[in-house]
Coordinates of C-alpha atoms in Angstrom, one line a residue:
Chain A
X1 CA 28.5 -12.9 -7.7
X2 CA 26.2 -12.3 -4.4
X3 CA 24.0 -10.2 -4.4
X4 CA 24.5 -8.1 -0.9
X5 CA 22.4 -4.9 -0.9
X6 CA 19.9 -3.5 -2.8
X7 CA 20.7 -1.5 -5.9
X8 CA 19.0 0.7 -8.9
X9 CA 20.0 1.5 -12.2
X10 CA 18.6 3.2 -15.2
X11 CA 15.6 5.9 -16.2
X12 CA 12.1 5.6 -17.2
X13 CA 12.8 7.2 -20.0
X14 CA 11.6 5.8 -23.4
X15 CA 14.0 3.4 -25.1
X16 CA 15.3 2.8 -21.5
X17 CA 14.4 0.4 -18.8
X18 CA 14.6 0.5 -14.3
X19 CA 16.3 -1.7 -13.1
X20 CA 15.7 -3.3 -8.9
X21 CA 17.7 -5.8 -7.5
X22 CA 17.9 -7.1 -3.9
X23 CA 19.2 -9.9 -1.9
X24 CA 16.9 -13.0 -2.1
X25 CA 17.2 -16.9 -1.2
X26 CA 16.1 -17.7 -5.1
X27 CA 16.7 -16.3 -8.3
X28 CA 13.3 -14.4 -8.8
X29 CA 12.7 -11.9 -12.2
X30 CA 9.9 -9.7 -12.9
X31 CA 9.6 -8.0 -15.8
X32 CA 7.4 -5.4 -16.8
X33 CA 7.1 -3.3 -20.5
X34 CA 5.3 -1.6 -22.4
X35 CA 6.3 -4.4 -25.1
X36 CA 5.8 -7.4 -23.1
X37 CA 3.6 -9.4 -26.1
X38 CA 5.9 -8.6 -28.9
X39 CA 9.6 -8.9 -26.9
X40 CA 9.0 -10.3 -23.2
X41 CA 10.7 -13.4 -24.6
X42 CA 13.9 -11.9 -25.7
X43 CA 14.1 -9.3 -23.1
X44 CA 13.3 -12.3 -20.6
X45 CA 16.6 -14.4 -22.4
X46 CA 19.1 -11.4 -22.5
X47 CA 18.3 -11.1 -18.6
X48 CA 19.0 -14.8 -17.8
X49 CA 22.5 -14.7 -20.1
X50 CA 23.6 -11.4 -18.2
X51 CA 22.8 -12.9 -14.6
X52 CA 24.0 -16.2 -15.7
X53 CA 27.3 -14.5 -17.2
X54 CA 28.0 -12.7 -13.9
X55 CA 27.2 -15.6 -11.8
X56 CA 24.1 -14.7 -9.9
X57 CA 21.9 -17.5 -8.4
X58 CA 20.2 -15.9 -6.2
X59 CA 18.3 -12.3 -6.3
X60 CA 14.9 -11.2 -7.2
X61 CA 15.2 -8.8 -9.9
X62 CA 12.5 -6.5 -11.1
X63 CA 13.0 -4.5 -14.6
X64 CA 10.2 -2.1 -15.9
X65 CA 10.9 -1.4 -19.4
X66 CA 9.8 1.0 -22.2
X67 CA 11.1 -0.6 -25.0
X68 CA 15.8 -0.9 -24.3
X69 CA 17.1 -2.3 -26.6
X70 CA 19.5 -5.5 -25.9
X71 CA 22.8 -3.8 -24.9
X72 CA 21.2 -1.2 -22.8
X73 CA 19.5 -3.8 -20.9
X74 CA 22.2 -5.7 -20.7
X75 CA 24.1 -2.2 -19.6
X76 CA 21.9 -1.5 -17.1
X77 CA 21.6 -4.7 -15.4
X78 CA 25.4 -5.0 -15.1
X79 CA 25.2 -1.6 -13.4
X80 CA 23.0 -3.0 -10.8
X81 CA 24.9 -5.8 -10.4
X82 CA 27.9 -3.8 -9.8
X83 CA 25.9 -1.6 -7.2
X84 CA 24.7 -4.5 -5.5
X85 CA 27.4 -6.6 -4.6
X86 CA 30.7 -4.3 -3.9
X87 CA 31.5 -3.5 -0.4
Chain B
X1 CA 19.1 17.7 -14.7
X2 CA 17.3 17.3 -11.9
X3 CA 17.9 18.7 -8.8
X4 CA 17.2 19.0 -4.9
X5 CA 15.1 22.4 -4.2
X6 CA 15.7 23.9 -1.2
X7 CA 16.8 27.2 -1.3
X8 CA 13.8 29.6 -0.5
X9 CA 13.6 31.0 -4.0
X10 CA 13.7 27.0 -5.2
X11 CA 10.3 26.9 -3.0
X12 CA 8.6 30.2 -4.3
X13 CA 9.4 28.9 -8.0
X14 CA 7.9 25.4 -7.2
X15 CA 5.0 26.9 -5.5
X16 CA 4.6 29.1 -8.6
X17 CA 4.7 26.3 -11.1
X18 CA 1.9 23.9 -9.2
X19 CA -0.2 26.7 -9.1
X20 CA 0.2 27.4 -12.6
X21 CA -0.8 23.4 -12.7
X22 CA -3.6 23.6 -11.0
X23 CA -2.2 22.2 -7.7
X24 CA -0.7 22.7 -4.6
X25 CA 2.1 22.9 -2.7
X26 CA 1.4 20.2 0.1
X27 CA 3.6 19.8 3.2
X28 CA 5.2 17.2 4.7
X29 CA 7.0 15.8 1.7
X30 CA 10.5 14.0 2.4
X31 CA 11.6 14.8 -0.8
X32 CA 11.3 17.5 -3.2
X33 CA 13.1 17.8 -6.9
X34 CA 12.9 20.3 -10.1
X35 CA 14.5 21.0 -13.2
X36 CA 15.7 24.4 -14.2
X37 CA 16.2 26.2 -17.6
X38 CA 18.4 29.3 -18.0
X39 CA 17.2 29.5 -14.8
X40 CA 13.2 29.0 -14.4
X41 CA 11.5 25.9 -12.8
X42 CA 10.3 23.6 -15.7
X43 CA 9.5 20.6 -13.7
X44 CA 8.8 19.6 -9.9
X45 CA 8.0 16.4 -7.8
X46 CA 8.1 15.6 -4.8
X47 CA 7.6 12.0 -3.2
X48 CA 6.6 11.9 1.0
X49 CA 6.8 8.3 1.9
X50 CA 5.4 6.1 -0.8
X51 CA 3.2 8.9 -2.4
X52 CA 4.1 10.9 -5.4
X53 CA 3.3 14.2 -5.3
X54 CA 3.2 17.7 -6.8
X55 CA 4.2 16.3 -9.9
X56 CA 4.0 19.1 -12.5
X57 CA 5.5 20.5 -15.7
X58 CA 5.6 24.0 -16.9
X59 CA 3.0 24.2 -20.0
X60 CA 5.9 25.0 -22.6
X61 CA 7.8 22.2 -21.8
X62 CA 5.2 19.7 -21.9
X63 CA 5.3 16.5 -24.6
X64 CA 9.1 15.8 -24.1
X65 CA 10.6 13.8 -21.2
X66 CA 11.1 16.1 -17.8
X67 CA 8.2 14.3 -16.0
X68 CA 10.3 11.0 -16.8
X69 CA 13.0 12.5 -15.7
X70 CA 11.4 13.9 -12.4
X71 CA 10.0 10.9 -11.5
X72 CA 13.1 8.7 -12.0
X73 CA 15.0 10.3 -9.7
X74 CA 12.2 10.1 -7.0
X75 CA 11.8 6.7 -7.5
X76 CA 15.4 6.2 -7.6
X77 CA 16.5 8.2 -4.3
X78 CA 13.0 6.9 -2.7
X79 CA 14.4 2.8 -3.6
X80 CA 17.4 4.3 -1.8
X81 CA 16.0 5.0 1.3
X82 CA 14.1 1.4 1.4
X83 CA 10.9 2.4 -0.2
X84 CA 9.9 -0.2 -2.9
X85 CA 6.6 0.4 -3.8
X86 CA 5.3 4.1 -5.2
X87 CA 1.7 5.3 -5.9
X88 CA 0.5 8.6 -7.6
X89 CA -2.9 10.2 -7.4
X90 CA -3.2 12.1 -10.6
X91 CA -6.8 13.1 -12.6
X92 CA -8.4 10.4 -14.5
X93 CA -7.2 12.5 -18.0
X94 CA -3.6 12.3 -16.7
X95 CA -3.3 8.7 -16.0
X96 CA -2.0 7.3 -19.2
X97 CA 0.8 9.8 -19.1
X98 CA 1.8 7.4 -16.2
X99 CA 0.8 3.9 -17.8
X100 CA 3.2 4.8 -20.3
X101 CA 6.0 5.3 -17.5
X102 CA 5.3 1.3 -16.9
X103 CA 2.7 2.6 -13.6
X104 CA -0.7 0.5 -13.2
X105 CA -4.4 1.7 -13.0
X106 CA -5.1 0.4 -9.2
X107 CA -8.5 2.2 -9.5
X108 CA -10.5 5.5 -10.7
X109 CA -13.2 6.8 -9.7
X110 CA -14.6 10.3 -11.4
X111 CA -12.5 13.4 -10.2
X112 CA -8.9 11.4 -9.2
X113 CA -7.4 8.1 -10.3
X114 CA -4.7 5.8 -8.6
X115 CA -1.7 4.3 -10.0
X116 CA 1.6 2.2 -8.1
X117 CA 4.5 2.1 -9.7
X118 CA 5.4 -1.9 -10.4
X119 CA 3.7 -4.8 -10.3
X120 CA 3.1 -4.6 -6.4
X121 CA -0.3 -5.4 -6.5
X122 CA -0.5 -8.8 -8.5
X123 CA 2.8 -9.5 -6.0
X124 CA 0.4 -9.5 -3.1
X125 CA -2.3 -11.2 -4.6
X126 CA -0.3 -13.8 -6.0
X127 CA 1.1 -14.6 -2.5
X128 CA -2.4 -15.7 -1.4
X129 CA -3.2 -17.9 -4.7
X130 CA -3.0 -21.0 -3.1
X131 CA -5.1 -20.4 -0.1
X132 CA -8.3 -19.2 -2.2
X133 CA -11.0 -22.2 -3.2
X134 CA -14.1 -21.4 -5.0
X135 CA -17.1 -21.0 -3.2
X136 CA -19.2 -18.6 -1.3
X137 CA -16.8 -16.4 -0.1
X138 CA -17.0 -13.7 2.4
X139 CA -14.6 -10.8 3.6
X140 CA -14.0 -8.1 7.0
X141 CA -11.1 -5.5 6.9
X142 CA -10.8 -4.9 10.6
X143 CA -8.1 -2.8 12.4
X144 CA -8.1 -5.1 15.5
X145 CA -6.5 -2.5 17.5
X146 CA -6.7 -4.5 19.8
X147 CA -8.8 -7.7 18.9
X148 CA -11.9 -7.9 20.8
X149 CA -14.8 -10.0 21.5
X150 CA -16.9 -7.6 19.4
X151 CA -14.7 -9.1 16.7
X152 CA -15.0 -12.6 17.5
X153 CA -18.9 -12.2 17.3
X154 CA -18.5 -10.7 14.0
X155 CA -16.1 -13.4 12.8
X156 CA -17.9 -16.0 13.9
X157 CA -21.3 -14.3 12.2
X158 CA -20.2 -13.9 8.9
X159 CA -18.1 -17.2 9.6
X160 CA -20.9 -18.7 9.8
X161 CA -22.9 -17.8 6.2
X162 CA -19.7 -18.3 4.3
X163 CA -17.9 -21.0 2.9
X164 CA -14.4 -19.7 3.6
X165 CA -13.9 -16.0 5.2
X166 CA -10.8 -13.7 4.6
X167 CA -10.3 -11.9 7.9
X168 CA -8.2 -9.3 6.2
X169 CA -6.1 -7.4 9.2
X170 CA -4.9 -4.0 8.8
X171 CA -1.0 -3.6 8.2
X172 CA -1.0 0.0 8.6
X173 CA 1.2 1.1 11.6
X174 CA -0.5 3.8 12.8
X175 CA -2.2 2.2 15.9
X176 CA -1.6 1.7 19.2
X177 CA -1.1 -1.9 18.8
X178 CA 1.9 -2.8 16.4
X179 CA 0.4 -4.7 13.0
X180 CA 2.5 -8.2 14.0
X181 CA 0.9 -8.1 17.6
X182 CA -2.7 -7.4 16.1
X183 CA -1.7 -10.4 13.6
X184 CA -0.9 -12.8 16.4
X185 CA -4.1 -11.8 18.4
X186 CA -6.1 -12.4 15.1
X187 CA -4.8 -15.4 14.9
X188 CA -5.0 -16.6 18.3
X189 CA -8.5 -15.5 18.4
X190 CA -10.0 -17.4 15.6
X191 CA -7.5 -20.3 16.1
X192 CA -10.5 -22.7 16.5
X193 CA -12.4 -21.1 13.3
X194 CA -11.3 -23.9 10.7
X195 CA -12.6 -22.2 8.1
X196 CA -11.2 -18.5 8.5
X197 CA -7.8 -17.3 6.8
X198 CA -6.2 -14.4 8.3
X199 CA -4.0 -12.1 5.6
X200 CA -2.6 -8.9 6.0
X201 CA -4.0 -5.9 3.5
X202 CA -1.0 -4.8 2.6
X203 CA -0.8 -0.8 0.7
X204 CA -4.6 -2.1 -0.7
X205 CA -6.6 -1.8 1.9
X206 CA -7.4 1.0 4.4
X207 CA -3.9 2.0 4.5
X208 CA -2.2 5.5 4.4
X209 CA -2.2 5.1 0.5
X210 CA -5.6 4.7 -0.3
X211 CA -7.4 5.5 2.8
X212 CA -5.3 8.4 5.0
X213 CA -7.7 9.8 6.8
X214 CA -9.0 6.8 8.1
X215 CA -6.3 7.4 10.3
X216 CA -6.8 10.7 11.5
X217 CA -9.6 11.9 14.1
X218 CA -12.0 14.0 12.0
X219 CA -12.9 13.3 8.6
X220 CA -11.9 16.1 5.8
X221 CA -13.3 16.4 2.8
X222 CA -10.7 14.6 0.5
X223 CA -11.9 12.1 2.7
X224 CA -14.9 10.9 0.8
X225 CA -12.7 10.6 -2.7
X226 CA -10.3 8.4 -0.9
X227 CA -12.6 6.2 0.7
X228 CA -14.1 5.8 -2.9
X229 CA -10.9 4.8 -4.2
X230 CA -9.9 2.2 -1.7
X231 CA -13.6 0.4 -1.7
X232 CA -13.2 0.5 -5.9
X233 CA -10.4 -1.0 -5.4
X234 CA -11.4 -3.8 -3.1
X235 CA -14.1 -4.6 -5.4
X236 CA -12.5 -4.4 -8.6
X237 CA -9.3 -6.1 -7.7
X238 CA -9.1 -7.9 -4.2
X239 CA -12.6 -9.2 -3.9
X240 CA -12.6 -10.9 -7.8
X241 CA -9.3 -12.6 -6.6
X242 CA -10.3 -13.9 -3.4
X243 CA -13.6 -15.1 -4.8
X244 CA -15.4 -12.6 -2.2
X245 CA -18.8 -11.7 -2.5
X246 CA -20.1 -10.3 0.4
X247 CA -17.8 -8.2 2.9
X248 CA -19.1 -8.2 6.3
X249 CA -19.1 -4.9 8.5
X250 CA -20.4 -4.3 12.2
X251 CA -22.7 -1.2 12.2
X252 CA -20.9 1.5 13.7
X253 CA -23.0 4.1 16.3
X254 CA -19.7 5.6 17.8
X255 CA -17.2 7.0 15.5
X256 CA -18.1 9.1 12.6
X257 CA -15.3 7.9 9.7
X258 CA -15.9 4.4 10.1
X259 CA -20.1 5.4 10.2
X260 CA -19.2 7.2 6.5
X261 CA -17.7 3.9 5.2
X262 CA -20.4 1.7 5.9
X263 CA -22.7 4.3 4.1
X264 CA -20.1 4.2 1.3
X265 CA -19.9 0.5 0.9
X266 CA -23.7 0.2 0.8
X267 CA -23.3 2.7 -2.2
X268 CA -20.8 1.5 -3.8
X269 CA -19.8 -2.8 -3.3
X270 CA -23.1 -3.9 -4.3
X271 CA -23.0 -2.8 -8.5
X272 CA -19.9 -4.1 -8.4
X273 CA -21.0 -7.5 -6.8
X274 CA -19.6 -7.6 -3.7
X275 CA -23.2 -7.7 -1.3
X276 CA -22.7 -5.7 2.5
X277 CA -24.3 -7.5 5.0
X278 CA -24.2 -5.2 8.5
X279 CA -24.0 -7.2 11.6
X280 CA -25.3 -5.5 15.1
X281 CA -22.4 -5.1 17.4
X282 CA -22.3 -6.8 20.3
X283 CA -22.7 -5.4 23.7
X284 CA -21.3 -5.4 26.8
X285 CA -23.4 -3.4 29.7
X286 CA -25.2 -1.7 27.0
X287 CA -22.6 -0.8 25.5
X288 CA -21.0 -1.6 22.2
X289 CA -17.7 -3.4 22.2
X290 CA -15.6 -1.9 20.5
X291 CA -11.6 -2.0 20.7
X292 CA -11.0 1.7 21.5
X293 CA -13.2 1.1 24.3
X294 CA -11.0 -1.7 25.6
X295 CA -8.2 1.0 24.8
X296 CA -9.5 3.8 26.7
X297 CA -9.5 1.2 29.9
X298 CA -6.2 -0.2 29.4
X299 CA -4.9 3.8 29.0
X300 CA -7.1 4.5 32.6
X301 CA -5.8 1.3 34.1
X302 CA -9.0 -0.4 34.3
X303 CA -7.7 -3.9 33.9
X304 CA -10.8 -5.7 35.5
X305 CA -13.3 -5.2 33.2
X306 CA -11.5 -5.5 29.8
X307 CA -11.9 -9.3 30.4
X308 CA -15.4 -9.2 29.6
X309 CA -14.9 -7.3 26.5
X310 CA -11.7 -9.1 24.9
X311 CA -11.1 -13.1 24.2
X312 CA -8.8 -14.9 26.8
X313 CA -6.0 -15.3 24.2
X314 CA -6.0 -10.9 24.1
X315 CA -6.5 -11.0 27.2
X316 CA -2.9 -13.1 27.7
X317 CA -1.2 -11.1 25.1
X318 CA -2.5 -7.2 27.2
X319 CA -1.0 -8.9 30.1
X320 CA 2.1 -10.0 28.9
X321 CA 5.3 -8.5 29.0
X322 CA 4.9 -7.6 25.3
X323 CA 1.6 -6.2 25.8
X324 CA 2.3 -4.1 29.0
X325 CA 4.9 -2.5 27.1
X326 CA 3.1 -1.4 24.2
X327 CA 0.2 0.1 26.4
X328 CA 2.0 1.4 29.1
X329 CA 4.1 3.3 26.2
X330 CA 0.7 4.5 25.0
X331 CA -0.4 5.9 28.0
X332 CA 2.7 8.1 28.4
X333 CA 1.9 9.6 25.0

């Protein structure tokens, strides 16, 4: 999927993450959270395999994170995506 | 849930909770949000460009998550309207209640501490990585509104004792000259300069963020706090990055904020190893160069003289098309 437009998703509440995502030439992600050391990794992979499931190349993505777990990142993200690319 | 407030009994409440909070209820703002229980205000924010603001939370309700929820939708409706980047000015005490929202310490000094929202910050300096070599370096923040042969002498000063100088050019548009016409005269007038690199300040450097009232005609007294902020932060952040340790100024005899900075940077840079080194402005007929001079002239229509005060490369960009446009627009104002 393209990314088109800009989009948000998500709260900065605890246990939840922000989500940015814009049109870009590259795939570029940014990650943020307040448990980079102990998960960055993991939260870093479930990213990848959400973008990578939906088909986007090209986007720079920025998350800021206070500890989501895996399916409300991956909740969240797909939200965005869905924001950012329909009409 | 958080909501817009603008009915005027929305107002009075907000108003009623900041000064409960010890704060105030600051116009402009381009957005302004509150939560309500059974009724009563229990939270505000408001954000006015980049800047969050007014951020308070009724002491009963403290601990749980309404400023979370306040400031989510603030940054959330601000992203909407094209604003990526979002700073707060809260007390020193205060500032890890923001941390833990995933906001940076950009700098603190005693009464007020800075934070942005993201990682904008290491984004910018990362962008200049590869352009930085080790060495001797110096630094100027100039305006260059426009850029003048009072500049180009200080350029080519401070050029001159350094290995490699960052000509760091306001990006700030609230001059006469747009900031991608001051960049291009920059450019063009230390083409020849092999070893000066021209990059734009960005929000961390005498901008609206950490430095408003750089932009307005008198001084007030926040004035002094901010200026603190934004010279902590070139010295804690930007100058450690670029390798920078001395930041060159041209003494100032005409205008009073810019004659406060200087005073500030001799009080604060040097502790933090970055040295000042003043340069004496060059003259023309006795009288300091300086660009508002040239911009007073070009406002009158004195077009002869500013040759002898601006490089030939300004000179070709005042008299092109472009250039007419912008000051001709500016003398209309």
């Amino acid at each position: 999927m393209k990314i088109v437009k800009k989009a948000q998703a998500g709260t900065m509440q605890s246990s939840d993450l922000m989500v940015f995502l814009e049109p870009a030439d590259t795939l570029k992600v940014t990650i943020e959270s307040t448990v980079l050391k102990q998960f960055g990794e993991l939260i870093r992979a479930k990213v990848d395999e959400v973008l990578q499931k939906h088909g986007v190349e090209a986007a720079e993505v920025r998350i800021t994170d206070r500890g989501a777990l895996d399916y409300a990142i991956e909740a969240r993200l797909e939200t965005a995506i869905m924001r950012a690319t329909e009409g | 849930m958080v909501t817009s407030l603008l009915s005027t009994d929305d107002l009075r409440q907000a108003r009623v909770l900041l000064e409960a909070s010890g704060l105030q209820f600051e116009t402009p703002y381009d957005d302004l949000v509150g939560i309500f229980e059974a009724g009563r205000m229990v939270a505000v924010g408001a954000r006015q460009g980049r800047i969050l603001k007014m951020l308070a939370v009724a002491t009963s309700h403290q601990g749980g998550t309404l400023l979370d929820e306040v400031v989510t939708e603030l940054v959330g409706r601000g992203y909407q309207e094209g604003v990526d980047s979002f700073f707060v000015f809260t007390s020193p005490a205060l500032a890890p209640n923001f941390e833990a929202l995933n906001f940076n310490l950009l700098a603190a000094s005693g009464k007020t501490a800075l934070l942005e929202y993201g990682d904008g910050l290491k984004r910018y300096l990362a962008r200049y990585t590869r352009q930085i070599h080790p060495g001797n370096n110096g630094a100027i923040v100039a305006n260059c509104n426009p850029f003048t042969l009072g500049h180009r002498y200080l350029v080519e000063q401070a050029a001159a004792a350094v290995d490699q100088l960052f000509l760091f050019v306001v990006r700030e548009e609230r001059s006469l000259f747009p900031f991608g016409a001051r960049m291009r005269m920059v450019q063009d007038g230390t083409a020849d300069l092999a070893n000066v690199t021209v990059v734009d300040t960005s929000w961390y450097a005498v901008s609206s963020i950490t430095f408003p009232t750089y932009f307005l005609k008198d001084g007030d007294p926040g004035g002094a706090i901010q200026m603190e902020l934004d010279l902590l932060l070139f010295a804690q952040r930007i100058a450690p990055h670029f390798q920078v340790r001395t930041r060159f100024v041209g003494n100032e005899p005409l205008c009073g904020t810019t004659a406060a900075y200087n005073e500030a940077m001799h009080r604060i840079l040097p502790p933090l190893g970055v040295e000042v080194r003043e340069i004496e402005r060059k003259n023309a007929d006795q009288q300091p160069i300086s660009a508002s001079r040239v911009r007073d002239m070009l406002l009158r229509g004195e077009l002869e003289g500013i040759a002898e005060l601006v490089p030939l490369s300004t000179l070709d960009f005042l008299l092109s098309s472009e250039g007419i446009k912008i000051w001709v627009k500016g003398e209309t104002k």
